Coordinates of C-alpha atoms in Angstrom, one line a residue:
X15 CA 202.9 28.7 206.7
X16 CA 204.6 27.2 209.6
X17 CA 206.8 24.1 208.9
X18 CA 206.9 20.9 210.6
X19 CA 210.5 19.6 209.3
X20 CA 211.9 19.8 213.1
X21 CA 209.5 17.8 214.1
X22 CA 209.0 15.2 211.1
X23 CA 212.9 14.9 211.6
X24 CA 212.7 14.0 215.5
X25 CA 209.9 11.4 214.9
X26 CA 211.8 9.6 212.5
X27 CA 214.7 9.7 214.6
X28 CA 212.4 8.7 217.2
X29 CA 211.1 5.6 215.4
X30 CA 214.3 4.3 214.2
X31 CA 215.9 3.6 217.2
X32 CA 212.5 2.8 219.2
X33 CA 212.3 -0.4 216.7
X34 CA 215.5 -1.6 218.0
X35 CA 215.6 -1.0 221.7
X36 CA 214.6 -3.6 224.5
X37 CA 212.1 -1.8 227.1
X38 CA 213.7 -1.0 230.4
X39 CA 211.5 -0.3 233.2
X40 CA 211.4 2.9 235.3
X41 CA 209.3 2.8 238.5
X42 CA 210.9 6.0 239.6
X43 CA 207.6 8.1 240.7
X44 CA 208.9 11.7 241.1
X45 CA 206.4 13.8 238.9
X46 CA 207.5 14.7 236.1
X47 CA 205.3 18.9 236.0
X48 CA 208.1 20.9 234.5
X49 CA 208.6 19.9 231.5
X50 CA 208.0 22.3 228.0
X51 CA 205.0 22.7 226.1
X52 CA 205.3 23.1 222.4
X53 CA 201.7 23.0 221.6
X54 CA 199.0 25.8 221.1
X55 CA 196.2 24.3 222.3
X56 CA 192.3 24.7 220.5
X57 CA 189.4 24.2 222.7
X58 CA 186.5 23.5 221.9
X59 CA 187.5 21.7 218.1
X60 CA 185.4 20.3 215.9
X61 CA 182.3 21.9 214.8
X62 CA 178.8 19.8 215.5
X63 CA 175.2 20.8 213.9
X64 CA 173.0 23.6 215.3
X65 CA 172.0 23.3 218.5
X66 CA 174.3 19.9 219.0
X67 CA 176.7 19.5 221.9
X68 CA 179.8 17.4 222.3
X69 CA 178.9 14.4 225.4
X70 CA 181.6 13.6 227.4
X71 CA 183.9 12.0 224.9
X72 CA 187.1 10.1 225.3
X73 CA 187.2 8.0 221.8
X74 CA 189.6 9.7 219.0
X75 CA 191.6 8.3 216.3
X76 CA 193.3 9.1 213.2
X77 CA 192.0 8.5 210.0
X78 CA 194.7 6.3 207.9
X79 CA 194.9 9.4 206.0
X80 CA 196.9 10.9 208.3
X81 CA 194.5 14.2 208.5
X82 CA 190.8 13.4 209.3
X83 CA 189.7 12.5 212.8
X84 CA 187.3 9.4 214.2
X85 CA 185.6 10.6 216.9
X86 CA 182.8 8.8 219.1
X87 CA 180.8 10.9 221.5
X88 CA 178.2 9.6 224.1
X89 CA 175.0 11.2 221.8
X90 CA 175.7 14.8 223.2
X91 CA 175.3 16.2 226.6
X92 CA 172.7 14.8 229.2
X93 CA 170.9 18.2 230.6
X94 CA 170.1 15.8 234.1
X95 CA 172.9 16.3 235.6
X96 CA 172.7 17.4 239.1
X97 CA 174.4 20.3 239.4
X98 CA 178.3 19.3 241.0
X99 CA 177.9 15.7 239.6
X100 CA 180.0 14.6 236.7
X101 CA 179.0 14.4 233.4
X102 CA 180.9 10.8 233.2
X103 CA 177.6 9.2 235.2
X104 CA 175.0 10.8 233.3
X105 CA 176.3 11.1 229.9
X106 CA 175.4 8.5 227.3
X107 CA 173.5 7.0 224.7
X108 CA 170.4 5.7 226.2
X109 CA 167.6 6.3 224.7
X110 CA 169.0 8.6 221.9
X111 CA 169.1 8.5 218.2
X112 CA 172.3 10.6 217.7
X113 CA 174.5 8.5 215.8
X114 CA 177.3 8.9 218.0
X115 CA 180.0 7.8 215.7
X116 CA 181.7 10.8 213.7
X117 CA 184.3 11.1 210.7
X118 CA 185.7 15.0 210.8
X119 CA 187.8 16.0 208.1
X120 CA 191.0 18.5 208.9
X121 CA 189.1 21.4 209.4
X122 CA 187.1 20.0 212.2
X123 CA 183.7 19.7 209.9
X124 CA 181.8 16.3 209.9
X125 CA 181.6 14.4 207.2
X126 CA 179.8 11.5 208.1
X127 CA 178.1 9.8 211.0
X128 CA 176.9 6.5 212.5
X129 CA 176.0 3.9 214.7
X130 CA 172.7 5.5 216.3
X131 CA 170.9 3.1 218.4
X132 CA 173.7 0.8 218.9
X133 CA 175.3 1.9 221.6
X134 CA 175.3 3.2 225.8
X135 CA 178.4 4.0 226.5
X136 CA 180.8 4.6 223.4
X137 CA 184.6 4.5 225.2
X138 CA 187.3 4.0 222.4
X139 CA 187.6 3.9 218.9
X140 CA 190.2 2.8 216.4
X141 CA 190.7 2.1 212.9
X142 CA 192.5 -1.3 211.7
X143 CA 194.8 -1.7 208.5
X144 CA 191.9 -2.2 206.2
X145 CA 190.2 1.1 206.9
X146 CA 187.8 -0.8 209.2
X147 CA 186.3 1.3 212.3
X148 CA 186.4 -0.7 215.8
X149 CA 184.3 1.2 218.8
X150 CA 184.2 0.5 222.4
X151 CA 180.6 0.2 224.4
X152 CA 182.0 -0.3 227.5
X153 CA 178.4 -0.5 230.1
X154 CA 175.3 -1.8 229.9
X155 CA 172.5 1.2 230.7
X156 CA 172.2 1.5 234.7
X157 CA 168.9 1.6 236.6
X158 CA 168.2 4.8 236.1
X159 CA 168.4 4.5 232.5
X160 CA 166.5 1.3 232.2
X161 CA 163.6 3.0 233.8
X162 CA 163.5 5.9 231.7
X163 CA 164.0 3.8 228.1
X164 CA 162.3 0.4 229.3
X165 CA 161.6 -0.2 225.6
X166 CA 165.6 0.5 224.8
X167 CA 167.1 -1.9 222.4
X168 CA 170.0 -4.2 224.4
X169 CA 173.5 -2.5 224.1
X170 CA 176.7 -2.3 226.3
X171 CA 179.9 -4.7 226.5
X172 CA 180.0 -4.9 223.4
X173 CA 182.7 -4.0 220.3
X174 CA 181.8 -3.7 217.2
X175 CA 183.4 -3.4 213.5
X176 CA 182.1 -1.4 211.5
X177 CA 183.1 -0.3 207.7
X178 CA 184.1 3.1 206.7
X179 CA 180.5 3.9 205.8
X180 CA 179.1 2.6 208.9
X181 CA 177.9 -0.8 207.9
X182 CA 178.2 -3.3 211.0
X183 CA 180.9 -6.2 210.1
X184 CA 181.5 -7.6 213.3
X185 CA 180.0 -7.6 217.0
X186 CA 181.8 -9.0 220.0
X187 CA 180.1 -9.6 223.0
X188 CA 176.0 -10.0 223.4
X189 CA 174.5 -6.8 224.2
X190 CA 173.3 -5.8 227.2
X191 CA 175.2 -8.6 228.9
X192 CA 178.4 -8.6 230.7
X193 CA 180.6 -11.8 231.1
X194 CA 183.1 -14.2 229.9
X195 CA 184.6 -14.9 226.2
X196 CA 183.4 -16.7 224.0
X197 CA 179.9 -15.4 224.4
X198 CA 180.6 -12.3 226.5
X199 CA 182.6 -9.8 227.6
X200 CA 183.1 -7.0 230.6
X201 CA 183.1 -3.8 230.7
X202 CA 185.1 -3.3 227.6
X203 CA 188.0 -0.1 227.8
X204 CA 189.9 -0.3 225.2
X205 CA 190.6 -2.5 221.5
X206 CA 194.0 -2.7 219.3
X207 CA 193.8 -4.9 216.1
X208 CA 197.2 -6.9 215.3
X209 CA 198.7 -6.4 211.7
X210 CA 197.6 -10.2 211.4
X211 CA 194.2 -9.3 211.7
X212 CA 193.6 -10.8 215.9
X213 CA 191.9 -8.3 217.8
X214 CA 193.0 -7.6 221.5
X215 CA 190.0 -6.1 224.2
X216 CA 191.1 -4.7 227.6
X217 CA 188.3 -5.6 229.8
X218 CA 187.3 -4.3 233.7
X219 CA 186.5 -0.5 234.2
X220 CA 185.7 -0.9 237.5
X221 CA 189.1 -2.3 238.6
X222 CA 190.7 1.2 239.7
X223 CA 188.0 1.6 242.2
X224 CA 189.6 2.0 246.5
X225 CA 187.6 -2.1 247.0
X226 CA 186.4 -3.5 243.3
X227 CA 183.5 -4.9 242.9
X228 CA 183.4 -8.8 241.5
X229 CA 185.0 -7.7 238.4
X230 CA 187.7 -8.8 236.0
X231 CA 191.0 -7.3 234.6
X232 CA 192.4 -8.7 231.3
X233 CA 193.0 -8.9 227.5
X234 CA 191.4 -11.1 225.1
X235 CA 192.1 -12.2 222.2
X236 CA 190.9 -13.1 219.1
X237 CA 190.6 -14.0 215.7
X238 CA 189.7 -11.7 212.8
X239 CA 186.5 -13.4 212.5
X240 CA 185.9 -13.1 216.1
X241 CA 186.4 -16.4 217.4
X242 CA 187.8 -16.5 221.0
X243 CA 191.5 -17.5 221.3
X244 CA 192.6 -16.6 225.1
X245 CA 192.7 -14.3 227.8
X246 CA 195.1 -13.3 230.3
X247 CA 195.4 -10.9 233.2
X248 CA 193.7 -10.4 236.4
X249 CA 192.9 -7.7 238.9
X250 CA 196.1 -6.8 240.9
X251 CA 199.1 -4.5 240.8
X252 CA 201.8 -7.4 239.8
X253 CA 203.5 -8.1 236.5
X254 CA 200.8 -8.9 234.5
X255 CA 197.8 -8.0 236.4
X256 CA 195.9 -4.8 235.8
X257 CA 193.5 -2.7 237.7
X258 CA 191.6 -0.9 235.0
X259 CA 193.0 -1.4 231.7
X260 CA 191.7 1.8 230.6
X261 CA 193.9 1.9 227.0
X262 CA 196.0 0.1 224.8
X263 CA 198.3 0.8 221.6
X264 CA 200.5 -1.6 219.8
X265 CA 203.9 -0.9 218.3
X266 CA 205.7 -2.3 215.0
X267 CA 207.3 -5.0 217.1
X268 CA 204.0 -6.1 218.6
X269 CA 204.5 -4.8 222.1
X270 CA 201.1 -3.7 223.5
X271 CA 201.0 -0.5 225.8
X272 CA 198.5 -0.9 228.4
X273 CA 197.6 2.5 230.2
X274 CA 197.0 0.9 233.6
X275 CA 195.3 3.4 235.3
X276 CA 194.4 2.2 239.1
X277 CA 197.9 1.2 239.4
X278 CA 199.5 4.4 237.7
X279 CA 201.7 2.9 235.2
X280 CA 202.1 2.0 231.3
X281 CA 202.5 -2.0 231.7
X282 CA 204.1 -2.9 228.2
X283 CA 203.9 -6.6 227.1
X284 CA 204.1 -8.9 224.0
X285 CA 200.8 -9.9 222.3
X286 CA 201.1 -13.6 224.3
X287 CA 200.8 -11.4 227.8
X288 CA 204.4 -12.1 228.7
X289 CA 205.6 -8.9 230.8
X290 CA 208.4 -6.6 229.5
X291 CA 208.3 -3.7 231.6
X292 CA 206.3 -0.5 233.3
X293 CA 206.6 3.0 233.3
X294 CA 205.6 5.0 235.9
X295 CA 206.6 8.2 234.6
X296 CA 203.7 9.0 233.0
X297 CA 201.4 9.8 236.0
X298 CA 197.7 7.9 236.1
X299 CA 196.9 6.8 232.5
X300 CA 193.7 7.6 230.9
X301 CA 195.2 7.0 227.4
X302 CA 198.0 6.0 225.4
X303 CA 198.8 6.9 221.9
X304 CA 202.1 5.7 219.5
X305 CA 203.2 7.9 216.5
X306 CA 206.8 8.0 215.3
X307 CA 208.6 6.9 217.9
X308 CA 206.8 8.8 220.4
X309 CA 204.2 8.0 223.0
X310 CA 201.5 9.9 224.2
X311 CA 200.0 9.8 227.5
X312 CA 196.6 11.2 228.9
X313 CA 196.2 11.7 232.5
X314 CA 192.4 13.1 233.3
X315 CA 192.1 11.7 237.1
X316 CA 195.3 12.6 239.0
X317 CA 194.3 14.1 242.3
X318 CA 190.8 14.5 240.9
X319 CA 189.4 11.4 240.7
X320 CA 192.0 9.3 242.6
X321 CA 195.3 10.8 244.3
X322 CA 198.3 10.9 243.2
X323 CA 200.3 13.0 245.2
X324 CA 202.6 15.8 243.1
X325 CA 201.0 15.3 240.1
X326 CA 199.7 17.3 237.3
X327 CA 197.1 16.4 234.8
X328 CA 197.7 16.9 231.0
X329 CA 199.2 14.8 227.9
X330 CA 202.6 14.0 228.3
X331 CA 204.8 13.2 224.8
X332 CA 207.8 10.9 225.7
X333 CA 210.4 9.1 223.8
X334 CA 209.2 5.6 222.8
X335 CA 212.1 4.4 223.1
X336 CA 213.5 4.9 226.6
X337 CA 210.6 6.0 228.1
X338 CA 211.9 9.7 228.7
X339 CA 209.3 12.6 229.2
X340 CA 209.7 14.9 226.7
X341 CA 207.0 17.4 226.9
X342 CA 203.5 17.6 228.7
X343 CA 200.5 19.9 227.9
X344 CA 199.1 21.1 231.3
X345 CA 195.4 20.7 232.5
X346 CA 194.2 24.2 232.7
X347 CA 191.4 23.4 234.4
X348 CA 192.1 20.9 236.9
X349 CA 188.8 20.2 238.2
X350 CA 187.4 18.1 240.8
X351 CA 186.7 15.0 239.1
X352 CA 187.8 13.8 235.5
X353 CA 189.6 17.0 233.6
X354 CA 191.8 17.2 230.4
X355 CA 192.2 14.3 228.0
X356 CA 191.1 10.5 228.6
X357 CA 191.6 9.9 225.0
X358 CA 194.4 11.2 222.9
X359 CA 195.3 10.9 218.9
X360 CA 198.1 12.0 216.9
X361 CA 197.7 13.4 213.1
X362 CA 200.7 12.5 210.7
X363 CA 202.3 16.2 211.2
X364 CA 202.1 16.0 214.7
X365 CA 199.1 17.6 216.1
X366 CA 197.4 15.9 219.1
X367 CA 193.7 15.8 219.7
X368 CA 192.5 15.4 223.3
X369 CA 188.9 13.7 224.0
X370 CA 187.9 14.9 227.5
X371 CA 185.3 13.8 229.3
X372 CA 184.7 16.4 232.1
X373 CA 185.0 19.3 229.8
X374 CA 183.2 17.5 227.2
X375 CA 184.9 18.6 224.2
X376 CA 187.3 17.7 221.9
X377 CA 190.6 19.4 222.1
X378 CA 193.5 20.2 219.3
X379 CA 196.7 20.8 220.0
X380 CA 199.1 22.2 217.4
X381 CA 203.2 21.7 217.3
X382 CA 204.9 25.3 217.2
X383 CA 208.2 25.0 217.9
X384 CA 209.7 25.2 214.9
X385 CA 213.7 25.5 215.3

């Protein structure tokens, strides 16, 4: 059996001195391709029921068990999709009654399911202190959806709290209907819950787009029982100002990593939205994970969606602590459009799983090195 000491030993290196360092900024832009790959990589991963297949996906997270994987998937793949189109406009839960919320044990078999009927658009998921399960709906359904389900139940810009088993705690947001806190939100991306229980939504997908439509680009806060404290951010490329806060993960300090993906950077800041730094060493951010002192860092869209000259797609693993690329597993598909991981997870001994949304599978990737 191969052993992960080497690498247990690095992360807690890793974390030690990443809870005592200031961030410092790096807004050098030289890609950073060449860089090893310790990881074997398993696609697809995760095994569905007969005749099931994964939707474009980009919500993962690790149980608090350190082995078993939350996964929500957008109720399997559409079979409307124009050939050449991507999956990301066609694929979701409209209409469906595939529970699109799954709990898969280490082996990659699922072992429970929820949430049918409650969602469009599933976009992240996360799991809080108290084993509670937080999911992302990040759209209402479109035009073409509303015509075909006119009878649909409202969902979309919405998150909701659910408990292990699937029972709804908590909704934020009224369904169906995008707007402002207290009553509302838009287009939801992302959601990280504070150890003190205050729950923080990125809001505005549409920001990253060449000229945005009316939208917005913040974090809100609130309570644990979901009353509205504040928001901050707007659409830009300054400190403090996103253009589609696509993903967020909060350290043991309380410094929130924001993958900022129209404006190519990690913007970190403290849970009052002061500004500490940016790293742009990462590529275009489609998701950010923290585990022992290292970050992980999904780019799906370079020169696919958006360009970003030089660039290569894939997860890179950096130290938390200065920011420094360690590692990056490569795209090996590259496509036209979204490819590789938008969401990314780390298990307690060190495996990554990839959500990806253009492949529409869920990806594992397992440590090797091993010296």
């Amino acid at each position: 059996m191969r052993s992960f000491a080497p690498l247990r030993h690095l992360l807690a290196i890793a974390a030690t001195v990443a809870a005592c360092t200031a961030i410092v900024s790096n807004l050098d832009t030289t890609p950073t391709n060449d860089l090893p790959n310790p990881y074997r990589s398993v696609a697809p991963w995760g095994k569905l029921p007969e005749g099931r297949k994964w939707g474009a996906l980009n919500a993962v997270a690790v149980d608090r068990d350190g082995r078993s994987l939350w996964v929500a998937d957008r109720c399997g793949a559409n079979p409307d999709v124009p050939p050449g189109e991507s999956p990301f406009q066609y694929d979701s839960c409209a209409g469906s009654d595939w529970p699109p919320v799954h709990k898969l044990d280490s082996e990659g078999d699922i072992v429970k399911s929820f949430g049918a009927g409650l969602f469009v658009f599933p976009h992240k998921i996360t799991q809080d202190r108290d084993g509670n399960i937080w999911v992302v709906d990040m759209r209402a359904m479109n035009a073409r959806e509303r015509a075909k389900y006119p009878d649909a139940r409202p969902a979309g810009h919405t998150v909701v709290k659910f408990d292990p088993d699937g029972r709804v705690l908590l909704t934020i947001g009224t369904p169906g209907v995008a707007g402002d806190p207290p009553r509302a939100l838009t287009e939801p991306c992302a959601v990280v819950v504070a150890p003190n229980g205050d729950i923080y939504i990125a809001e505005g997908h549409s920001g990253q787009q060449p000229k945005p439509p009316n939208t917005v680009a913040r974090i809100s806060r609130f309570a644990a029982d979901g009353t509205f404290i504040r928001s901050y951010g707007r659409l830009g490329s300054g400190p403090g100002e996103f253009r589609t806060p696509h993903d967020m993960a909060l350290d043991e300090r309380g410094r929130l990593y924001v993958a900022d993906r129209g404006n190519h950077r990690i913007q970190i800041l403290d849970l009052g939205g002061n500004y500490l730094g940016e790293w742009k060493q990462y590529g275009r951010p489609s998701g950010v994970a923290l585990a022992g002192g290292l970050v992980y860092v999904a780019d799906s869209e370079s020169n696919g969606v958006a360009p970003n000259p030089g660039w290569q797609r894939g997860i890179r693993v950096g130290d938390a602590a200065s920011g420094r690329v360690l590692y990056r597993i490569p795209d090996p598909l590259e496509l036209k459009g979204t490819s590789a991981a938008e969401g990314v997870a780390v298990d307690a001994i060190g495996n990554v799983y990839g959500g990806e949304v253009g492949p529409r599978q869920l990806v594992k990737h397992v440590w090797q090195r091993a010296n």
